[in-house]
Each structure stands twice: as C-alpha cells, then as structure tokens.
Short mmCIF file of C-alpha atoms in Angstrom, two decimals:
data_model
loop_
_atom_site.label_atom_id
_atom_site.label_comp_id
_atom_site.label_asym_id
_atom_site.label_seq_id
_atom_site.Cartn_x
_atom_site.Cartn_y
_atom_site.Cartn_z
CA UNK A 1099 -0.59 38.19 59.96
CA UNK A 1100 1.14 39.89 57.07
CA UNK A 1101 -1.04 42.50 55.37
CA UNK A 1102 -0.34 44.63 52.31
CA UNK A 1103 -1.17 48.28 52.97
CA UNK A 1104 -1.75 50.96 50.33
CA UNK A 1105 -1.61 54.59 51.42
CA UNK A 1106 -3.12 57.53 49.56
CA UNK A 1107 -0.65 60.29 48.68
CA UNK A 1108 -1.69 62.53 51.60
CA UNK A 1109 -0.74 59.77 54.10
CA UNK A 1110 2.73 58.93 52.77
CA UNK A 1111 4.77 61.52 54.71
CA UNK A 1112 5.73 59.20 57.59
CA UNK A 1113 6.76 56.45 55.12
CA UNK A 1114 9.06 58.75 53.18
CA UNK A 1115 6.67 58.77 50.24
CA UNK A 1116 6.28 55.00 49.94
CA UNK A 1117 2.79 54.08 48.71
CA UNK A 1118 2.69 50.37 49.61
CA UNK A 1119 4.06 48.78 52.78
CA UNK A 1120 3.68 45.51 54.67
CA UNK A 1121 2.57 45.38 58.26
CA UNK A 1122 0.96 42.98 60.70
CA UNK A 1123 -2.24 42.91 62.70
CA UNK A 1124 -5.17 40.62 63.44
CA UNK A 1125 -7.53 43.62 63.29
CA UNK A 1126 -7.42 47.02 61.61
CA UNK A 1127 -6.71 48.64 64.99
CA UNK A 1128 -3.74 46.32 65.57
CA UNK A 1129 -2.56 47.00 62.02
CA UNK A 1130 -2.64 50.75 62.64
CA UNK A 1131 -0.68 50.25 65.89
CA UNK A 1132 1.97 48.27 63.99
CA UNK A 1133 2.16 50.91 61.25
CA UNK A 1134 2.58 53.62 63.88
CA UNK A 1135 5.47 51.69 65.47
CA UNK A 1136 7.16 51.34 62.07
CA UNK A 1137 6.32 54.86 60.88
CA UNK A 1138 5.85 57.21 63.86
CA UNK A 1139 2.97 59.61 63.37
CA UNK A 1140 1.16 57.49 60.81
CA UNK A 1141 -1.26 56.03 63.37
CA UNK A 1142 -2.81 59.39 64.22
CA UNK A 1143 -3.29 60.18 60.53
CA UNK A 1144 -4.94 56.80 59.89
CA UNK A 1145 -7.39 57.24 62.75
CA UNK A 1146 -8.54 60.70 61.63
CA UNK A 1147 -10.72 61.09 58.58
CA UNK A 1148 -9.77 58.14 56.42
CA UNK A 1149 -11.81 55.35 54.92
CA UNK A 1150 -10.64 51.74 55.07
CA UNK A 1151 -11.09 49.31 52.20
CA UNK A 1152 -10.24 45.66 52.86
CA UNK A 1153 -9.98 43.31 49.90
CA UNK A 1154 -12.25 45.61 47.89
CA UNK A 1155 -14.90 46.16 50.59
CA UNK A 1156 -15.43 49.55 52.26
CA UNK A 1157 -15.59 49.00 56.02
CA UNK A 1158 -17.82 51.39 57.98
CA UNK A 1159 -16.37 50.82 61.48
CA UNK A 1160 -12.96 49.27 60.89
CA UNK A 1161 -11.17 49.40 64.29
CA UNK A 1162 -12.09 45.81 65.28
CA UNK A 1163 -12.49 44.41 61.77
CA UNK A 1164 -10.51 41.15 61.52
CA UNK A 1165 -7.80 40.81 58.88
CA UNK A 1166 -6.84 37.61 57.10
CA UNK A 1167 -3.23 36.81 56.32
CA UNK A 1168 -2.44 38.34 52.94
CA UNK A 1169 -5.29 40.87 53.07
CA UNK A 1170 -4.96 44.04 51.02
CA UNK A 1171 -5.90 47.21 52.91
CA UNK A 1172 -6.32 50.68 51.41
CA UNK A 1173 -6.38 53.81 53.55
CA UNK A 1174 -7.96 56.62 51.53
CA UNK A 1175 -9.31 60.10 52.33
CA UNK A 1176 -12.97 60.27 53.27
CA UNK A 1177 -15.11 62.17 50.82
CA UNK A 1178 -18.25 64.15 51.50
CA UNK A 1179 -21.21 63.92 49.24
CA UNK A 1180 -24.62 65.29 49.05
#
C-alpha cells in the first residue's frame, strides 16, 4: 500500500532533508520498517517520542493502526502540556 509520509524538520536527517516521501505498509509499524529500510536510522527516530497523524486524525497507539492505500501520514514531535 503506497502511503504519503510527511516528516517534521527534526526527523529529516536520514532522508537528506526531504520532507515528504512515499513508502509502503499495511500498518504504521510496517510503514516504519519500510522507511527504515529506505532511510537507515529513521525507524528508531520514528519510534521514539513522535506523534502520528493519519489522514488528519491523531493516533494514540499507532504501531498496529491499519493504513489505507493513499493514506497521508505525518510524524511530528510530541509536545508536553499542562
């Protein structure tokens, strides 16, 4: 399943600064695995302290969240509030 992925600026190092990439995965976890294969080191960064937004919805526990073909996924830094 082709998915459009948007990366916040702090996550773009492994992609050479590219903000938007395409990858594949039936779930967010599989998507991260594919991104790590394409851009070594990105997987660890995506599994540590980022929020995942899929088609405009913030996903609380994204690892097994299914992805539809053509989904748009944003990986953004988590923010603390109080």
